[in-house]
Short mmCIF file of C-alpha atoms in Angstrom, two decimals:
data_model
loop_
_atom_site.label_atom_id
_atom_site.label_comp_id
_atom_site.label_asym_id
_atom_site.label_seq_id
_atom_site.Cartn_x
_atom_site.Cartn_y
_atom_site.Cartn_z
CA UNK H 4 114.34 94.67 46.84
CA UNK H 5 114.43 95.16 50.83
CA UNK H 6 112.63 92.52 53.16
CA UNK H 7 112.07 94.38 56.39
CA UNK H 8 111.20 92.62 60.09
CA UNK H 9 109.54 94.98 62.46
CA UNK H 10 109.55 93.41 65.70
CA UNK H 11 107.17 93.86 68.92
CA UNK H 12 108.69 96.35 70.64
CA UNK H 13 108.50 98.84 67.70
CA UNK H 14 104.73 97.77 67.06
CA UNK H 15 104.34 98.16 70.92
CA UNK H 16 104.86 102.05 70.59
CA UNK H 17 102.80 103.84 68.38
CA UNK H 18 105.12 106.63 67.89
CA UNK H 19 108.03 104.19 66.97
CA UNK H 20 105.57 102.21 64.63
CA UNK H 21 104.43 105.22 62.87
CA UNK H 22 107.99 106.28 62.36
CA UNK H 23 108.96 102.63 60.93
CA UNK H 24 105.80 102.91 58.69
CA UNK H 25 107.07 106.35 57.40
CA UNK H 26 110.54 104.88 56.87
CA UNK H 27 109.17 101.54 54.64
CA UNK H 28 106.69 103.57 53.07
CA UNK H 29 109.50 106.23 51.83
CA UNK H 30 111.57 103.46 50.22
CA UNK H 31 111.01 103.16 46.08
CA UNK H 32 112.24 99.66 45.63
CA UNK H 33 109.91 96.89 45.99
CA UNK H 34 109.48 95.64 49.40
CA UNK H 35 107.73 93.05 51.88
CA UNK H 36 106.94 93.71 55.44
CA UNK H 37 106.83 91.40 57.98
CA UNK H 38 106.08 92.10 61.23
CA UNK H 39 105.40 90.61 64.69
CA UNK H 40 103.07 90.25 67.34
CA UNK H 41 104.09 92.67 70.38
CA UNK H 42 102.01 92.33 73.68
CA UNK H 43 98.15 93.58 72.45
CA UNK H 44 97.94 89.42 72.00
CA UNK H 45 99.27 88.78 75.73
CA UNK H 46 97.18 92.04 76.84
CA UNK H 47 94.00 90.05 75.18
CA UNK H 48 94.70 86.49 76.55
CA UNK H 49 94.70 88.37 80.00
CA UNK H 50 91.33 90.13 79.60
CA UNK H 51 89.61 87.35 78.71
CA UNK H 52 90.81 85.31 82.24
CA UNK H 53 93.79 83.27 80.47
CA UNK H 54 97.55 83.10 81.18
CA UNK H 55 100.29 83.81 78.16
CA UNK H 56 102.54 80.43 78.28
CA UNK H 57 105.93 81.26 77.40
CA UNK H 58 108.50 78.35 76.96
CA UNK H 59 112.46 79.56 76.49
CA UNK H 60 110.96 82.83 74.67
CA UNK H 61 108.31 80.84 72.36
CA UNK H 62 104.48 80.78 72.81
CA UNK H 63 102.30 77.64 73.52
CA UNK H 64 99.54 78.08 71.32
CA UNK H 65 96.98 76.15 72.47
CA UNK H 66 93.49 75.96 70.52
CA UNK H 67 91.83 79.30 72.39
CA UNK H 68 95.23 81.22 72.26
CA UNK H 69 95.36 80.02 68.07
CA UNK H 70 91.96 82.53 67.71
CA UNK H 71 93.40 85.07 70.12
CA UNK H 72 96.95 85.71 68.17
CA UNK H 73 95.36 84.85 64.41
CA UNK H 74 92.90 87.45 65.65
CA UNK H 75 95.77 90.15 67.07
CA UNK H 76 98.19 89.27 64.32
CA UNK H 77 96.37 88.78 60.54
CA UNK H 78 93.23 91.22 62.36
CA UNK H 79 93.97 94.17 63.84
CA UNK H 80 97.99 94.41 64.16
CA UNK H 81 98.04 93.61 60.12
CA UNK H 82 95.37 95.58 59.16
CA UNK H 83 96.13 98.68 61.03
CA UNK H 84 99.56 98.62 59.41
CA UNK H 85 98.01 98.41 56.06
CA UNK H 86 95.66 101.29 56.36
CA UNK H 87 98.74 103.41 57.68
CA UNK H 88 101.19 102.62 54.89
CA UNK H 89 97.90 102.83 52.34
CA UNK H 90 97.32 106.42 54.34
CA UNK H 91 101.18 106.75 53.37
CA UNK H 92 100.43 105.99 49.51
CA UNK H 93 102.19 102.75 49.26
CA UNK H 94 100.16 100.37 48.07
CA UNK H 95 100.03 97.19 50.99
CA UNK H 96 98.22 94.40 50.89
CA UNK H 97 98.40 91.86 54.18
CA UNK H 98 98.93 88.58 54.08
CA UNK H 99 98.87 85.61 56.23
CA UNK H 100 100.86 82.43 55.19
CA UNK H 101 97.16 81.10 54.12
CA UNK H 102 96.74 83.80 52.07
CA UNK H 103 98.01 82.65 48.17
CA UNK H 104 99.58 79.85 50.05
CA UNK H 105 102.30 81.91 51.12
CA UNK H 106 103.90 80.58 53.86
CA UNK H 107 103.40 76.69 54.46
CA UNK H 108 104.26 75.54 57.62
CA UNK H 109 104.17 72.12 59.77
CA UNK H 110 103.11 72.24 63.11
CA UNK H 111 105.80 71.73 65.69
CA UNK H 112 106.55 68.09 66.67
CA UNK H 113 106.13 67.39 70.03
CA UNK H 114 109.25 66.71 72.29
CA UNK H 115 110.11 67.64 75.72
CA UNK H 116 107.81 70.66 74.82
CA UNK H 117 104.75 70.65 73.42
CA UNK H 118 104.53 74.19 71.47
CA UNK H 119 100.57 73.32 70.22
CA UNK H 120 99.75 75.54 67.04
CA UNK H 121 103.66 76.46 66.61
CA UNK H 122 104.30 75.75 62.97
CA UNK H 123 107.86 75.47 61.61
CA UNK H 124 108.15 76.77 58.23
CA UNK H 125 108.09 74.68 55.34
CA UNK H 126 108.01 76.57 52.38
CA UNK H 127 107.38 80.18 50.97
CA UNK H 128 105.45 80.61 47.79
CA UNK H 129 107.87 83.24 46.03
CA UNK H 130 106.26 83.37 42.60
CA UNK H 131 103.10 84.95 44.58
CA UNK H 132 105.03 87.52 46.25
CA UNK H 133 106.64 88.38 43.19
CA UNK H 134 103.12 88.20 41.19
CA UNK H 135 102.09 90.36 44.03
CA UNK H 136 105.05 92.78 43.73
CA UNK H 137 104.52 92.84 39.86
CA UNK H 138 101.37 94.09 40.75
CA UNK H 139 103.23 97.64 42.36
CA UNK H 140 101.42 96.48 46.14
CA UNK H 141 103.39 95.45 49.00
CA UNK H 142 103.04 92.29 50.65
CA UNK H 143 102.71 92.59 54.72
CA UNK H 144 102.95 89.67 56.12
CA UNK H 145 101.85 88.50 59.80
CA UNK H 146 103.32 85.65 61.89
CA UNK H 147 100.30 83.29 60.81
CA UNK H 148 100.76 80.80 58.25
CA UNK H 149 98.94 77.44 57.44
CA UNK H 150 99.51 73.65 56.90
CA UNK H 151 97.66 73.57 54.03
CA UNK H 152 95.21 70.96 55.63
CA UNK H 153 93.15 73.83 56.95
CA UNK H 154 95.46 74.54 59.94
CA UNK H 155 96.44 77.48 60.62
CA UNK H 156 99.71 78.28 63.15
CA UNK H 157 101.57 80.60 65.06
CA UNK H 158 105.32 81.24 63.87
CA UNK H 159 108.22 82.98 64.96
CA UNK H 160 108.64 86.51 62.50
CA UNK H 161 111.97 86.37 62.35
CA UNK H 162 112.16 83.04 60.87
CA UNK H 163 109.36 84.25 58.38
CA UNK H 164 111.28 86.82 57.28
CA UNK H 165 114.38 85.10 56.89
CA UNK H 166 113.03 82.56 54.68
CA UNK H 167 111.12 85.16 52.77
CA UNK H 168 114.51 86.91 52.01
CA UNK H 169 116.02 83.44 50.77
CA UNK H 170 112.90 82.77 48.77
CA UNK H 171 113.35 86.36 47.13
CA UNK H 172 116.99 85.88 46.92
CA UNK H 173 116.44 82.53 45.19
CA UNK H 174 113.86 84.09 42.22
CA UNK H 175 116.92 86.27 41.28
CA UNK H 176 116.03 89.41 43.24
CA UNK H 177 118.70 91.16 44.73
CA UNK H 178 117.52 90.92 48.87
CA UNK H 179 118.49 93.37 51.18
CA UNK H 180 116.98 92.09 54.58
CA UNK H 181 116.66 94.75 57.56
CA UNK H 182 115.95 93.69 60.71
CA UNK H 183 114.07 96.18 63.03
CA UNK H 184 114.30 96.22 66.70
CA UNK H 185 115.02 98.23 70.03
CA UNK H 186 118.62 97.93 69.88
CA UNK H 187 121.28 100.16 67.22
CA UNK H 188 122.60 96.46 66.21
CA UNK H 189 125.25 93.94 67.28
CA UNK H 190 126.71 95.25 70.39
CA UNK H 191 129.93 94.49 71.59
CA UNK H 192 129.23 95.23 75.07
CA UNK H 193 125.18 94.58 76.05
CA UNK H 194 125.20 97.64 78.04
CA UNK H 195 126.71 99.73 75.85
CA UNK H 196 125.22 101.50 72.99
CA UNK H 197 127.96 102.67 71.52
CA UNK H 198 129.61 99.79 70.89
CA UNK H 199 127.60 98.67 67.83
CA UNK H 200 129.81 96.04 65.92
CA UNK H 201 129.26 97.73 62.00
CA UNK H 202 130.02 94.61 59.86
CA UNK H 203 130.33 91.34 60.40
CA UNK H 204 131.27 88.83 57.70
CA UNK H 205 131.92 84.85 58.24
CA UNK H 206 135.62 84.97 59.70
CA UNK H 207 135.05 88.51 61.47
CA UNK H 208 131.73 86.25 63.19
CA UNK H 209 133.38 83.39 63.89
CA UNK H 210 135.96 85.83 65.56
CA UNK H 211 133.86 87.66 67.42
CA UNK H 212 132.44 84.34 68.91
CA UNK H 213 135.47 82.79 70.18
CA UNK H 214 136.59 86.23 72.14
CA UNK H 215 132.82 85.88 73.49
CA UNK H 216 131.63 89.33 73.32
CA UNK H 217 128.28 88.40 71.25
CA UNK H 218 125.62 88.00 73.65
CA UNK H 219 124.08 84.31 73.61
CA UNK H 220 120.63 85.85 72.31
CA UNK H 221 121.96 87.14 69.25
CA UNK H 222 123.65 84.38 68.16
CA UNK H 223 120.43 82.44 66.65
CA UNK H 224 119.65 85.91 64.84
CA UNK H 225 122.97 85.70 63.33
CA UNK H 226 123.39 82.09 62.58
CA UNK H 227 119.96 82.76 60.28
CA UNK H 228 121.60 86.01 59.33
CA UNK H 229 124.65 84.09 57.64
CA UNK H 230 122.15 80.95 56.30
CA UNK H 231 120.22 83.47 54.56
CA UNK H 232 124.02 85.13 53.37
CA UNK H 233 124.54 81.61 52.40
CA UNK H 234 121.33 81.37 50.15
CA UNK H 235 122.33 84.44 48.12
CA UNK H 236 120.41 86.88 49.96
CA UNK H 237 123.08 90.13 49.96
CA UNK H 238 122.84 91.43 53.04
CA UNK H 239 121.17 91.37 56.38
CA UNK H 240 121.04 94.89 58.42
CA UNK H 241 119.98 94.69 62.09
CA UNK H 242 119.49 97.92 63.91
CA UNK H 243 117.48 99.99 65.36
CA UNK H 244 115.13 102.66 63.23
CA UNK H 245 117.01 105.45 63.53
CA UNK H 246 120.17 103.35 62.78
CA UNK H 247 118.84 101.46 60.12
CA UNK H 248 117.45 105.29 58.45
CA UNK H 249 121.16 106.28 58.83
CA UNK H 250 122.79 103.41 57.04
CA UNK H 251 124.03 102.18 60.44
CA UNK H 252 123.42 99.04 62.69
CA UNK H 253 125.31 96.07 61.89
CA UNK H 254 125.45 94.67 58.10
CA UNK H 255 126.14 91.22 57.53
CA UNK H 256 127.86 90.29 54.51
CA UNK H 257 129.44 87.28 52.79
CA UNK H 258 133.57 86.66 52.53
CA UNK E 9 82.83 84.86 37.06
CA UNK E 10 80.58 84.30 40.56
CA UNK E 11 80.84 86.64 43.36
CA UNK E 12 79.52 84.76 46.43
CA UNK E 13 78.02 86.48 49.99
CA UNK E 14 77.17 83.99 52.63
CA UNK E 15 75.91 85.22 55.31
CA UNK E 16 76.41 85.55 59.45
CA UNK E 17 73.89 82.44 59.61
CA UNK E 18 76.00 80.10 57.39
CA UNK E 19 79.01 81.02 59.18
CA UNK E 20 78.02 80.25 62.73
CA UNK E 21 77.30 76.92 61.82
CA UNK E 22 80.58 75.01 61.41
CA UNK E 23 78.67 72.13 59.01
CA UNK E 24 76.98 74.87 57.03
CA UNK E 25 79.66 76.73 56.59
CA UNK E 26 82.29 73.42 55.36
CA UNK E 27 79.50 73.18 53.01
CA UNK E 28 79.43 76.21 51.82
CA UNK E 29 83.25 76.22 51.29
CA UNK E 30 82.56 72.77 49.64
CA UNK E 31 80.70 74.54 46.97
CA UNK E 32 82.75 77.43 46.57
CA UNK E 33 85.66 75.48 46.16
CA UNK E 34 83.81 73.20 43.55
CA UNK E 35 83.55 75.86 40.87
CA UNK E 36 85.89 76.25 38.17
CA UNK E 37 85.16 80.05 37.26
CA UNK E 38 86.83 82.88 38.56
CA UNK E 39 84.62 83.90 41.73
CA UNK E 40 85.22 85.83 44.85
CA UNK E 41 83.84 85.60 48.14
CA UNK E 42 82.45 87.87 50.45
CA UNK E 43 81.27 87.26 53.96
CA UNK E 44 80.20 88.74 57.20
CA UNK E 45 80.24 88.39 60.60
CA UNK E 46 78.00 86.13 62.72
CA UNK E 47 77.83 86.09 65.73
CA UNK E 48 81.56 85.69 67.40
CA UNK E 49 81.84 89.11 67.28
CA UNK E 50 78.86 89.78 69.53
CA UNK E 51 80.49 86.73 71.70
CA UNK E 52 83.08 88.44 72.32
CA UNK E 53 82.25 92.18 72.79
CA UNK E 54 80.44 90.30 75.81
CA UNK E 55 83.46 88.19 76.75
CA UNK E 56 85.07 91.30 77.36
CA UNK E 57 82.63 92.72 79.59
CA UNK E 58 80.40 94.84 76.86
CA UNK E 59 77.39 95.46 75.14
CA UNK E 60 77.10 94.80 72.20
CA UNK E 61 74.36 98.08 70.50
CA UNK E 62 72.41 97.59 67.27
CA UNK E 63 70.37 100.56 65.46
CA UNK E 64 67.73 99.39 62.60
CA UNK E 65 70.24 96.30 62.74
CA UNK E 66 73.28 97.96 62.11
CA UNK E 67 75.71 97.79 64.64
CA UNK E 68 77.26 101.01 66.46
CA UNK E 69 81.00 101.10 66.08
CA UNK E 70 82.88 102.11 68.89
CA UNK E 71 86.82 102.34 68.69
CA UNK E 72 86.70 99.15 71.11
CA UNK E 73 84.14 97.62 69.00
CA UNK E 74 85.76 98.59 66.06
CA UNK E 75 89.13 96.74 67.26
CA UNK E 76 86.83 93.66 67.94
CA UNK E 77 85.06 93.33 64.97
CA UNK E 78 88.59 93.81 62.81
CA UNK E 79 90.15 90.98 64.75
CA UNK E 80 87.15 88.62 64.49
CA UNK E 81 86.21 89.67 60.93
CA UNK E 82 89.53 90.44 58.81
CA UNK E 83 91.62 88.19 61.96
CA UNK E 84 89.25 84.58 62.45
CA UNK E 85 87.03 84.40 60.79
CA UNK E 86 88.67 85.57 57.18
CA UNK E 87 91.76 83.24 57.96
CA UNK E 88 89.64 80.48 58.97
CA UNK E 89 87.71 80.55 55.50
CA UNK E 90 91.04 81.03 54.06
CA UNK E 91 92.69 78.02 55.12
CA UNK E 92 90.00 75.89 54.94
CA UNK E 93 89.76 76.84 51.04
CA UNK E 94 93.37 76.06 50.52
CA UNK E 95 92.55 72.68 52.33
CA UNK E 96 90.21 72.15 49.26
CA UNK E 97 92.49 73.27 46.40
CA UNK E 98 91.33 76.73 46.22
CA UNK E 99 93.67 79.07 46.11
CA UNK E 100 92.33 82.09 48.41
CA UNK E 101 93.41 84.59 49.33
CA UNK E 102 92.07 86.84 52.51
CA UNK E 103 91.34 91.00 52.11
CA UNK E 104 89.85 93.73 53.93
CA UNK E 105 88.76 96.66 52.05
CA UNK E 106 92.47 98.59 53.21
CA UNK E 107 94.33 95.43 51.22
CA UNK E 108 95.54 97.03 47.81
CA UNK E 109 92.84 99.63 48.58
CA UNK E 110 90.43 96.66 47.61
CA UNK E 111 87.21 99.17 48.94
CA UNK E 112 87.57 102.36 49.50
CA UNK E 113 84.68 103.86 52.30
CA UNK E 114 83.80 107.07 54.47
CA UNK E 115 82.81 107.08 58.02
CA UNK E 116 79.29 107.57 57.77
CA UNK E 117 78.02 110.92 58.47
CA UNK E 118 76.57 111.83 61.92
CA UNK E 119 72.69 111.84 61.24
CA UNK E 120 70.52 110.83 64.06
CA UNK E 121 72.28 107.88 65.00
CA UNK E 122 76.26 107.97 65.08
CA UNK E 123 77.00 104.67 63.75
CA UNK E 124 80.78 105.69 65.18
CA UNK E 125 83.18 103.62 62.67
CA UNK E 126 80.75 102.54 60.08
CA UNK E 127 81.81 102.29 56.31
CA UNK E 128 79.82 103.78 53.72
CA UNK E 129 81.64 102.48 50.54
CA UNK E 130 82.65 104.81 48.02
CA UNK E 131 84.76 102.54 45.34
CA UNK E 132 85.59 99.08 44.68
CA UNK E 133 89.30 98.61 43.11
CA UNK E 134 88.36 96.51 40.32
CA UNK E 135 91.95 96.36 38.72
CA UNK E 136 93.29 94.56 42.00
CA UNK E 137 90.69 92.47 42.07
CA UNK E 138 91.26 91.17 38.36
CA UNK E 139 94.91 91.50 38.66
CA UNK E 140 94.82 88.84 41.63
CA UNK E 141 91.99 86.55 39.21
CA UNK E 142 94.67 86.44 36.76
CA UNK E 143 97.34 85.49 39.23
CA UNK E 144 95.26 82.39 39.48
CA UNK E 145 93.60 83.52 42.86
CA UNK E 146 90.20 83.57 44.61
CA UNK E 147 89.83 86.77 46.43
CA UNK E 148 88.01 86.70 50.02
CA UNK E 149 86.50 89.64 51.24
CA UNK E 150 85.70 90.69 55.06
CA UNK E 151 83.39 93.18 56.03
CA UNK E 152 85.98 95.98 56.84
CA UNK E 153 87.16 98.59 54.67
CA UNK E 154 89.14 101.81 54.50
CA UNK E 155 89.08 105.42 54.06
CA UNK E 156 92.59 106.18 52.47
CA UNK E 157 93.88 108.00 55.83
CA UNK E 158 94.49 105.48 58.03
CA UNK E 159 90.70 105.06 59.00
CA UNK E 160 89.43 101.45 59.15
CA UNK E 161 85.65 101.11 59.08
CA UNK E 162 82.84 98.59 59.24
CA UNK E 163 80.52 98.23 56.58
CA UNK E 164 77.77 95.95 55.38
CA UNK E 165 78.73 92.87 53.42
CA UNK E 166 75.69 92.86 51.58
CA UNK E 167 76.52 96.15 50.06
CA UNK E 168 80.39 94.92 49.30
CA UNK E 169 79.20 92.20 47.33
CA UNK E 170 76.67 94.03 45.75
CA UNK E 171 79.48 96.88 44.74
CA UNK E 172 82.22 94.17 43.84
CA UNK E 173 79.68 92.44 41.27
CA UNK E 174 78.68 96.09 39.91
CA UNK E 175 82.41 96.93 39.64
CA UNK E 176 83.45 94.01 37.95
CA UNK E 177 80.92 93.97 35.37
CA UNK E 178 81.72 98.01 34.53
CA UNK E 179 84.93 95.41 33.56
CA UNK E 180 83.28 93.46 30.96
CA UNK E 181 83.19 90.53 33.44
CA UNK E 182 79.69 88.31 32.87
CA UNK E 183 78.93 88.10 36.63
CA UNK E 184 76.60 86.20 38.91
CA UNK E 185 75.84 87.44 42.12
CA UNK E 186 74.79 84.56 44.60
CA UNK E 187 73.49 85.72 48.08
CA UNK E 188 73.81 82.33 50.50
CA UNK E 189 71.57 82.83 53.18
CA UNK E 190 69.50 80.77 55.77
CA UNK E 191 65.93 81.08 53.33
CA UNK E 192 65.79 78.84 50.25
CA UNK E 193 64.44 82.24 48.60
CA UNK E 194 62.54 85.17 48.46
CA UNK E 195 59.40 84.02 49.75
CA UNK E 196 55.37 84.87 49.01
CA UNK E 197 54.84 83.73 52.58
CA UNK E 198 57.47 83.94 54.95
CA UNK E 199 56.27 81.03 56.69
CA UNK E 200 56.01 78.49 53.72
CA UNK E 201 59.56 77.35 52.76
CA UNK E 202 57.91 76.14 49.39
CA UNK E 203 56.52 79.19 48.50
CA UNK E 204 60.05 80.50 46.32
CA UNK E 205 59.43 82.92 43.74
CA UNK E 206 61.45 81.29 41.35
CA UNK E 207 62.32 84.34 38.91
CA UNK E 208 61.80 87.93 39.56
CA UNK E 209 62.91 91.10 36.93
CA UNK E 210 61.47 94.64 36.90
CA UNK E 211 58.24 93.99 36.11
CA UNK E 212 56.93 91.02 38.66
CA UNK E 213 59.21 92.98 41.30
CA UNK E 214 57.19 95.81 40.74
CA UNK E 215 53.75 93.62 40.80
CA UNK E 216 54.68 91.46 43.85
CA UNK E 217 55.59 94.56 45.65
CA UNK E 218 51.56 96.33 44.62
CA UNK E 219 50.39 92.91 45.81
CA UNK E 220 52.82 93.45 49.20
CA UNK E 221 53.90 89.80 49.53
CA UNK E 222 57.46 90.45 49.57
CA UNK E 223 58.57 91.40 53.44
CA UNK E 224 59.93 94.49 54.42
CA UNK E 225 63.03 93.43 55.28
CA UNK E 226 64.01 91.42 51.70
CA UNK E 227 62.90 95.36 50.02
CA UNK E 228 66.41 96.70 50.52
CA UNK E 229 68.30 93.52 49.34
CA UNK E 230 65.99 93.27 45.97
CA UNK E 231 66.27 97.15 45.53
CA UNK E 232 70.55 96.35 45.62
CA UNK E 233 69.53 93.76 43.97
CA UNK E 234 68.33 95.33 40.75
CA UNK E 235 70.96 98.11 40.67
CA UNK E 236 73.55 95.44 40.30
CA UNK E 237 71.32 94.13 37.10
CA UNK E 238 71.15 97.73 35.90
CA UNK E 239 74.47 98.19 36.48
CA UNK E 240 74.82 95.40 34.06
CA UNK E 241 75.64 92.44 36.44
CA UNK E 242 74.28 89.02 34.70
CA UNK E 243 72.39 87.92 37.75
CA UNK E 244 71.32 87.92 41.03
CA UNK E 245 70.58 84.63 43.18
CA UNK E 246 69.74 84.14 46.34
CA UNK E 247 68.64 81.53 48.26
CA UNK E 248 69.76 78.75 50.84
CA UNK E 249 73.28 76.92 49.87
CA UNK E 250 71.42 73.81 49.28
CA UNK E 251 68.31 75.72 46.94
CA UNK E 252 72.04 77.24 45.36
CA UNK E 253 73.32 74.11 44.93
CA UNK E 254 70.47 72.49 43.00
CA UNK E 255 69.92 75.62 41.04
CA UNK E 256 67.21 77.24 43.03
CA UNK E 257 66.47 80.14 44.99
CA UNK E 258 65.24 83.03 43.43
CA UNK E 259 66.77 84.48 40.20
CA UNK E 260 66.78 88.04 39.47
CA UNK E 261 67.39 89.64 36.03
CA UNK E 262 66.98 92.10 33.70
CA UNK E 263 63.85 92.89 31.74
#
């Protein structure tokens, strides 16, 4: 089965999103989307006389910005992507971690920071995915999820996705997780796109990080990328759509 | 199994509406839950600088007020009810009418009034929504649907209930429709609370209605009403959550 991530920037474009939505909903093995917020919820926040809060790349989610993304992200960026891939014939059904209790979270402990409705993930309720996946519909999940006390909290997609892979992986299913976003994959050289680093295992990583030449915002990506290796997930592809349709970007695989 | 509507006026009332969930979240039969809007949408159409515009008390769908009323409807307010289920042990789970083609619509055709995005529904996937029963797991309907191309559409929660209770008896399900709204009942004076008609089938209907105590605007809900008894739902209640509760309001069956 195949866990994609489609990040903002693809969502941000609806060409690019309609293109990702034809890819996924070409695909014949069973598969979960999970997608993130792009910048309708930072568009929204301004128009109604706010200011987005951005610490070191991650939002602080106060109590009016909670309804503003849970409205963006499980309302109309979710739904619209279901009604295209059900438009596509592939049967989607969009979840937020509430939903079936499928992503439990915590919210973020305050420390230097305080995040407000972040929620760190806790725990991903597998046998409903599968259940849902026995069903033939495909689970889209948006960065929302829940603390189970009534709760619910803003959390980062790629960690949702990662720990949906590992979840899969860990029910026996064979997890290929793609990663979606702007660039072709692992690039040698930032500024050039032709220098997309095709596999990467443990040792070739750990390589690759002593020379230096992987920039310091991938490395968080990757260091999930091997965890989820680690848990018996298969592989992890990041690239780019039209890499990813090609069989390129960069796949990450065990020893 | 129960299929529940409550109503805008239960929602906007945070203490009504905990109680409400209370009850839901009580019973131990299969049931699903449908709800509509209140009034945040109307809130925020304004907050964003427009006008809300209502026809006959149906609203007028826009593409900007369609966006709204998808974030607040399938986006806050569905999620909210979600988690706050979950919180009592009830394992919910959100849809719009697009999820796993749960209700399938049109756009309603241009008469008079363009209604813009408005919903007429056209089928009610009753599979899914047994297939997600017998995953253990109480389905929670918003008032938006889908037309199968990409289309979503606002539609009348009354009538989704209404359909979902039809459908799911056509399944051999014994179903009891419960409308939860701000009345204890159908009234013979719509200023005396106490004056509930307790029962109602074909026959009083018909009387009561030669006598014209029943108000104009309950007609349309009692006509639904009794198609969902022909259609060979159980029951139809509807009252106030506390008349529910005790076993009031006013019951509708068959002859």
């Amino acid at each position: 089965m195949i866990v994609y991530k489609i990040g903002g920037n693809v969502i941000n474009n609806p060409a690019t999103l309609h293109e990702a939505l034809d890819y996924v909903a070409a695909q014949v093995e069973p598969a979960i989307l999970v997608h993130g917020g792009g910048r309708r919820a930072n568009q929204l926040i301004t128009e109604m006389g706010r200011q987005p809060v951005m610490v070191d790349g991650r939002r602080v989610t106060d109590h009016a910005t909670l309804e503003i993304v849970t409205m963006v992200y499980a309302g109309s960026i979710n739904k619209d992507i279901v009604a295209q891939l059900q438009a596509r014939g592939s049967n989607a059904i969009g979840l937020s971690g509430a939903d079936g209790n499928a992503i439990l979270a915590r919210k973020r402990p305050v420390g230097a920071i305080d995040y407000g409705f972040a929620g760190d993930v806790l725990g991903v309720n597998a046998p409903l995915l599968d259940g849902l996946l026995r069903l033939g519909l495909r689970p889209v999940l948006c960065p929302i999820t829940h603390d189970a006390h009534g709760q619910l909290l803003n959390t980062n997609a790629d960690t949702i996705a990662n720990e949906v892979a590992k979840a899969m992986a860990a029910l026996e299913h064979d997890v290929s997780l793609q990663y979606c976003f702007e660039l072709p994959g692992v690039l040698r050289d930032i500024n050039d796109h032709d220098s997309v680093i095709r596999t990467l295992n443990p040792d070739s990583y750990a390589a690759y990080r002593e020379e230096g030449v992987i920039s310091a915002g991938m490395i968080p990506k990757l260091d999930n990328a091997f965890a989820a290796i680690a848990a018996g997930v298969r592989e992890v592809v990041i690239g780019s759509l039209s890499a990813l349709r090609a069989g390129e970007g960069t796949r990450i695989h065990g020893a």
